[in-house]
Coordinates of C-alpha atoms in Angstrom, one line a residue:
Chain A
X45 CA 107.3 -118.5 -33.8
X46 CA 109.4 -116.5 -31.4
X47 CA 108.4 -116.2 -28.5
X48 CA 107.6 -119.5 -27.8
X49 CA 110.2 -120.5 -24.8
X50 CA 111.3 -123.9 -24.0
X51 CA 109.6 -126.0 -21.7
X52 CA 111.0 -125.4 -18.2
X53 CA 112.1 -128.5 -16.2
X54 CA 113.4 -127.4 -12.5
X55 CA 114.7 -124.3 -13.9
X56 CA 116.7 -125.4 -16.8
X57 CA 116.1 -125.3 -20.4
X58 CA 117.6 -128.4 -22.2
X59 CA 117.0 -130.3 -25.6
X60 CA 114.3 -133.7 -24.5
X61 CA 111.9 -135.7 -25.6
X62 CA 108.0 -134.6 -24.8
X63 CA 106.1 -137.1 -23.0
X64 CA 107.6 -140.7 -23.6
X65 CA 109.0 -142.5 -26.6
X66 CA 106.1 -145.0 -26.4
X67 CA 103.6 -142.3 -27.6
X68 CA 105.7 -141.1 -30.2
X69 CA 106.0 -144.6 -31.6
X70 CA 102.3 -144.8 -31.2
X71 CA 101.6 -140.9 -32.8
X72 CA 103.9 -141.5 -35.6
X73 CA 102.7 -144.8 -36.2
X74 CA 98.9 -143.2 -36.8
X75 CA 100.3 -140.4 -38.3
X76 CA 101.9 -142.8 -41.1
X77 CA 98.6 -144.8 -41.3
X78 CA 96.6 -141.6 -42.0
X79 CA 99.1 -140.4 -45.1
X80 CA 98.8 -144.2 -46.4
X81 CA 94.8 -143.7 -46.0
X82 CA 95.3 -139.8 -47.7
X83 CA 96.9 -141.7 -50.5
X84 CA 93.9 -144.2 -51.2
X85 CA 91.4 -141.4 -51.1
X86 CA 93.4 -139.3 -53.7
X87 CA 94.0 -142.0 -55.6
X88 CA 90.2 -142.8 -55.9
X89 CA 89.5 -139.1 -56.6
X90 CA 92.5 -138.3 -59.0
X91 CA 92.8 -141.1 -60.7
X92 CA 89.4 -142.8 -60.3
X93 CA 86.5 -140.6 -61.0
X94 CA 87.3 -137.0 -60.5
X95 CA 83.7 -135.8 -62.0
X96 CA 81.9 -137.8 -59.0
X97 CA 84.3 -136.8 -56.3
X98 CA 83.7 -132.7 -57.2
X99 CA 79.8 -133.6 -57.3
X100 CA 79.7 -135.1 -54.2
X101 CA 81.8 -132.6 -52.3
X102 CA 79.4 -130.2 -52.9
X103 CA 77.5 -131.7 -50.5
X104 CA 79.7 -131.2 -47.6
X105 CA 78.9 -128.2 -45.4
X106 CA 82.2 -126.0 -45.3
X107 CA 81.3 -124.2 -42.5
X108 CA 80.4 -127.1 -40.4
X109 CA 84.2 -128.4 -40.6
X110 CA 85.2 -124.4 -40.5
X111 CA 83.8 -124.3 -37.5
X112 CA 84.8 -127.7 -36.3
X113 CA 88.4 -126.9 -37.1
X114 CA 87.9 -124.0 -35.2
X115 CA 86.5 -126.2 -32.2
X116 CA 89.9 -128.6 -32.0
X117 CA 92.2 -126.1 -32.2
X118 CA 90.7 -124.2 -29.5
X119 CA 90.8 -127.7 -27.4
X120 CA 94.7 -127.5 -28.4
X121 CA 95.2 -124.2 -27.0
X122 CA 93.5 -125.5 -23.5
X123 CA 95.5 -128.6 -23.7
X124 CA 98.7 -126.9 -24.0
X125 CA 98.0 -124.4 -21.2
X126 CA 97.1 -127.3 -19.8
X127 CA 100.4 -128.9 -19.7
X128 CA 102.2 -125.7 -19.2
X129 CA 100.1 -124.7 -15.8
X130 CA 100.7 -128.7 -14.8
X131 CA 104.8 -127.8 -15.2
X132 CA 104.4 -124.5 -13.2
X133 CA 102.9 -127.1 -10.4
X134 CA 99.7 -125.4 -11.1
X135 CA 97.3 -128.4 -10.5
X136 CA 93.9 -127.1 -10.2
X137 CA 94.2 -124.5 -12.8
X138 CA 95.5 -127.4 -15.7
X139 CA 92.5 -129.8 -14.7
X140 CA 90.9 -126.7 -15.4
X141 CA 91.9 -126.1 -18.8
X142 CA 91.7 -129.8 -19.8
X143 CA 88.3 -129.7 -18.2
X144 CA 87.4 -127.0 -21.2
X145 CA 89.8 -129.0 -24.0
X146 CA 87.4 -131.9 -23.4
X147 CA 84.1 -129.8 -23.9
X148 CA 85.6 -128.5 -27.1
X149 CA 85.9 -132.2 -27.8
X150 CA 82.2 -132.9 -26.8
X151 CA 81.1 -130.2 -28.9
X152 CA 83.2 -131.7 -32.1
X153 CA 81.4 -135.1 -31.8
X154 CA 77.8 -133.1 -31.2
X155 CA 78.9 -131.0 -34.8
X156 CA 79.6 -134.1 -36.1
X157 CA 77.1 -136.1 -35.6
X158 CA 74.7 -133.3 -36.7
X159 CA 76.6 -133.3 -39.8
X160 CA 76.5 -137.3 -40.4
X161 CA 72.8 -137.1 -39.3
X162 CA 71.9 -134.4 -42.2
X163 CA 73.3 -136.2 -45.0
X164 CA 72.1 -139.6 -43.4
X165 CA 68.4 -138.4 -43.6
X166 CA 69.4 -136.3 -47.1
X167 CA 69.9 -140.3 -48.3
X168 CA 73.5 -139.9 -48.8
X169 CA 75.6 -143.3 -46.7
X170 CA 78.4 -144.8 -46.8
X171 CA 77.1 -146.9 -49.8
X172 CA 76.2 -144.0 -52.1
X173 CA 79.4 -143.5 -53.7
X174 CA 83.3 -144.1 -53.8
X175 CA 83.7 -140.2 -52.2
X176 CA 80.9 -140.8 -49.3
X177 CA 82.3 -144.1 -48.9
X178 CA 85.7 -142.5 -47.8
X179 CA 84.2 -139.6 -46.3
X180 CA 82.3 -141.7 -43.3
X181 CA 85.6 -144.0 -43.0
X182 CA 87.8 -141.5 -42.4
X183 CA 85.8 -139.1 -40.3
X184 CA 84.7 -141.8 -38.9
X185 CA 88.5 -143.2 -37.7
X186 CA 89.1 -139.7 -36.9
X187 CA 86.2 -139.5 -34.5
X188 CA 87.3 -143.1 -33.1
X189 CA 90.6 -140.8 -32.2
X190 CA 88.6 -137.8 -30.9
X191 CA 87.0 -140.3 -28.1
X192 CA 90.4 -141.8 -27.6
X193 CA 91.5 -138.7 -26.5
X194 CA 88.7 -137.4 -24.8
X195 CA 89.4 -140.8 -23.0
X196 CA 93.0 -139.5 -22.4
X197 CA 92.0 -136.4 -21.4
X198 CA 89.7 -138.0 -18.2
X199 CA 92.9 -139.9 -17.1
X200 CA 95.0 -136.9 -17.0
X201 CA 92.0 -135.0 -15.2
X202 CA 92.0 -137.8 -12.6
X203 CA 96.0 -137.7 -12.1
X204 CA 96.3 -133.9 -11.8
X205 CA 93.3 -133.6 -9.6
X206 CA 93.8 -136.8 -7.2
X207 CA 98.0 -138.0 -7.3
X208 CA 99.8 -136.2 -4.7
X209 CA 102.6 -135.7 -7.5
X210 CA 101.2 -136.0 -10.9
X211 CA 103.2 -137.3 -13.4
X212 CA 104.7 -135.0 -15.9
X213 CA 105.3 -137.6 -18.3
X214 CA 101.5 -138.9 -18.9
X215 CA 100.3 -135.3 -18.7
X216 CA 102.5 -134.5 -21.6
X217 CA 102.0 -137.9 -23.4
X218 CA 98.2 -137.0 -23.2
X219 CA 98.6 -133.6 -24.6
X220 CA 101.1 -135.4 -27.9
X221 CA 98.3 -137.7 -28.5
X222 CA 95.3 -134.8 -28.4
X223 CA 97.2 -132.1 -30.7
X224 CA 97.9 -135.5 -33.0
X225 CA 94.0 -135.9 -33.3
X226 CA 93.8 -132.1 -33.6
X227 CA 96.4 -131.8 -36.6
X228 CA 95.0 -134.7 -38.5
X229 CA 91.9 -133.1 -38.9
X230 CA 93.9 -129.7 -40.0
X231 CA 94.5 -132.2 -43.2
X232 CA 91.0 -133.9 -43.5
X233 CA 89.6 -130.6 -43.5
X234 CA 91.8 -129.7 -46.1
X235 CA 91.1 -132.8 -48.3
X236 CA 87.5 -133.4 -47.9
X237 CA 86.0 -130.0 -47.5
X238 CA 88.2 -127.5 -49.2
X239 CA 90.5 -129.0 -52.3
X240 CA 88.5 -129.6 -55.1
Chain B
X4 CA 93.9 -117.5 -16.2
X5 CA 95.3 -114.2 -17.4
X6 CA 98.7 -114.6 -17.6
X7 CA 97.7 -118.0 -19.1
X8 CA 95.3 -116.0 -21.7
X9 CA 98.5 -113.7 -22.4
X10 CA 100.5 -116.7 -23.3
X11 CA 102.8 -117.1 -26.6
X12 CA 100.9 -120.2 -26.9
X13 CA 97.8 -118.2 -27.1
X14 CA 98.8 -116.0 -29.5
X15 CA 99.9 -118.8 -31.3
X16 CA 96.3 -119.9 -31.6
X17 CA 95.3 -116.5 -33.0
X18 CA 97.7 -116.8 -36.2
X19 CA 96.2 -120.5 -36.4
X20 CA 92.7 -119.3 -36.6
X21 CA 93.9 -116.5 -39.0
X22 CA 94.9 -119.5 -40.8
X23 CA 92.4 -121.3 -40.9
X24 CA 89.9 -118.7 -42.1
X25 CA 92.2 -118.3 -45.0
X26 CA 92.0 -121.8 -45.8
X27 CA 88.5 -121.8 -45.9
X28 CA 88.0 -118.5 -47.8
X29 CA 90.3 -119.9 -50.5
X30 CA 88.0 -123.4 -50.2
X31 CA 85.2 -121.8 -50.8
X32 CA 83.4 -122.0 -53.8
X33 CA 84.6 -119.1 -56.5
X34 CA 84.8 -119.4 -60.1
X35 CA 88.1 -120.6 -61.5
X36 CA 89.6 -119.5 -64.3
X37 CA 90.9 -122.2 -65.8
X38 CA 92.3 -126.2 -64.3
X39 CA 95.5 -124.9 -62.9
X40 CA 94.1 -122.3 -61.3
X41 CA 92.2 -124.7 -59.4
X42 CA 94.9 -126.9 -59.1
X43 CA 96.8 -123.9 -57.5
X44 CA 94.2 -123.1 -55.2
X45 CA 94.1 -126.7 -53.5
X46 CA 97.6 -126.4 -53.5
X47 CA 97.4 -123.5 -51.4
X48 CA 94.7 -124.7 -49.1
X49 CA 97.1 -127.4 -48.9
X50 CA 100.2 -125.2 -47.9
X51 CA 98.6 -123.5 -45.2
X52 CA 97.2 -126.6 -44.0
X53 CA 101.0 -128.3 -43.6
X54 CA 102.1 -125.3 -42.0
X55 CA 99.6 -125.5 -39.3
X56 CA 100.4 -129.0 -38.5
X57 CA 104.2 -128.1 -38.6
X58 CA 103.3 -125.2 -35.7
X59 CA 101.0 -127.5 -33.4
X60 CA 103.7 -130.1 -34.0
X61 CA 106.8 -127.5 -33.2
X62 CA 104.9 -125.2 -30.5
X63 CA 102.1 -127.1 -29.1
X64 CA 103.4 -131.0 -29.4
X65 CA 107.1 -128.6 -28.5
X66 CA 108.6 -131.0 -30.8
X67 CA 111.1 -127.6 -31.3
X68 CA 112.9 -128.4 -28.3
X69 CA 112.9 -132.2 -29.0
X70 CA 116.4 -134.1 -30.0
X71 CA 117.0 -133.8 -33.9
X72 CA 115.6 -137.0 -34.5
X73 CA 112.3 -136.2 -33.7
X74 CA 112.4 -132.7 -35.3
X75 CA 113.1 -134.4 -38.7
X76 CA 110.8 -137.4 -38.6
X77 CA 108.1 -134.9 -38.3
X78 CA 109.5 -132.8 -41.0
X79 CA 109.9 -135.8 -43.2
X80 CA 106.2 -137.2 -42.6
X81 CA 105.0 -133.1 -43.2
X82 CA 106.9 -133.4 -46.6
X83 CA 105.8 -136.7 -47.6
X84 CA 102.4 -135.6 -47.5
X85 CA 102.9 -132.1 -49.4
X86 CA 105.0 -134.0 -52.2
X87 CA 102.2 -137.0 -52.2
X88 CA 99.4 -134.9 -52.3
X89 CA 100.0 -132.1 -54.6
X90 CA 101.3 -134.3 -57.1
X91 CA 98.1 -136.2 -57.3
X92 CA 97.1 -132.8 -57.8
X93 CA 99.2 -131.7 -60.8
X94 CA 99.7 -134.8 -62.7
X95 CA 96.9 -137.1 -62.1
X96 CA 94.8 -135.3 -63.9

């Protein structure tokens, strides 16, 4: 995407590593865990019992993870600015955005758990079947992420609103770690709600 | 806020959402004309999901202006993915 410039670090533009290399051993780590936890679910739909997995999928509301989607990558968008206004020295306006990148997160859990709750009282739980089974797991271990984050999130808040000099490098390791959460769902959207 | 609003990183998030609709338009439930149409279908619902992690992880994560080794590992776990899932798509069943 043009237009997109490189980060600016006291007026130069040079090739570096976002936040720390601890969080991208963390991210990639989780991101390596998820693919390996991808693989078991398609295996138990492809291979296991396709007929079950396309019955039960149609009881997933697409619009509620349309709209969730929609929801995280909003909270991305905020997170970013976020990060970018914290570069420019911009304090007040990134606790800002992150202050609105965690409601988008609120609102995710709130969608969520309305979404759990309706199939929970429609009698469908994580013991109904092989696809409902994975379908609370890894939501589930997504939404364990989401409050990570959130988590995340409130310690940046506190640094860019209280430290004299926030520190760049935990302001950007937050923002890794919250897109992370943010593109993982990209693909459980994709998986559970969409590909039949 | 407006020159944040007017930022390439917003715009950014306008081609995601475009995306994103057109994932869930082509997830939504049509009649197929036959298997590998439906297989073809995931397979593009898949494809435009990989390519919205890939800009999050490039623009957003700015993975872009990272050193080479990061660049790759991302690529490398974005491909392992596309490879692992749409083959269970095409030849599992």
């Amino acid at each position: 995407m043009h237009g997109l410039e490189a980060p600016v670090m006291g007026g130069a533009t040079s090739r570096r590593l976002p936040g720390d290399v601890n969080i991208w051993v963390f991210v990639i780590g989780d991101m390596l865990i998820f693919s390996a936890y991808f693989a078991a679910y398609l295996f138990a739909d492809r291979v296991g019992n396709h007929e079950l997995f396309l019955q039960s999928q149609q009881y997933l509301s697409q619009n509620l993870g349309f709209c969730n989607t929609l929801i995280l990558l909003t909270s991305s968008l905020f997170v970013a600015l976020g990060v970018h206004a914290a570069r420019l020295g911009d304090f007040a306006v990134a606790s800002r955005f992150l202050e609105l990148a965690g409601a988008c997160g609120v609102v995710f859990l709130f969608v969520k758990a309305y979404e759990w709750y309706s199939k929970l009282v429609g009698g469908l739980t994580i013991s109904t079947n092989a696809f409902f089974m994975h379908y609370y797991v890894m939501t589930g271990v997504h939404v364990v992420h989401v409050l990570i984050g959130l988590t995340f999130l409130i310690v940046l808040w506190r640094e860019l609103r209280g430290a004299p000099t926030p520190r760049m490098e935990l302001v950007e390791a937050g923002g890794i770690y919250w897109h992370m959460v943010d593109f993982l769902w990209f693909l459980i959207f994709a998986l559970l709600y969409l590909m039949r | 806020m407006r020159p944040y609003l007017q930022h390439p990183l917003t715009r950014l998030w306008l081609v995601l959402l475009l995306a994103t609709v057109l994932s869930w338009w082509l997830g939504s439930d049509k009649p197929v004309a036959s298997h590998q149409a439906g297989v073809l279908t995931a397979v593009s619902i898949l494809v435009v999901a990989i390519i919205k992690c890939r800009l999050v992880i490039r623009n957003y994560m700015e993975v872009r202006f990272a050193p080479s080794w990061l660049q790759w590992t991302c690529d490398a776990w974005l491909l392992l993915n596309f490879a692992m899932v749409s083959s269970f798509y095409w030849f599992a069943i």
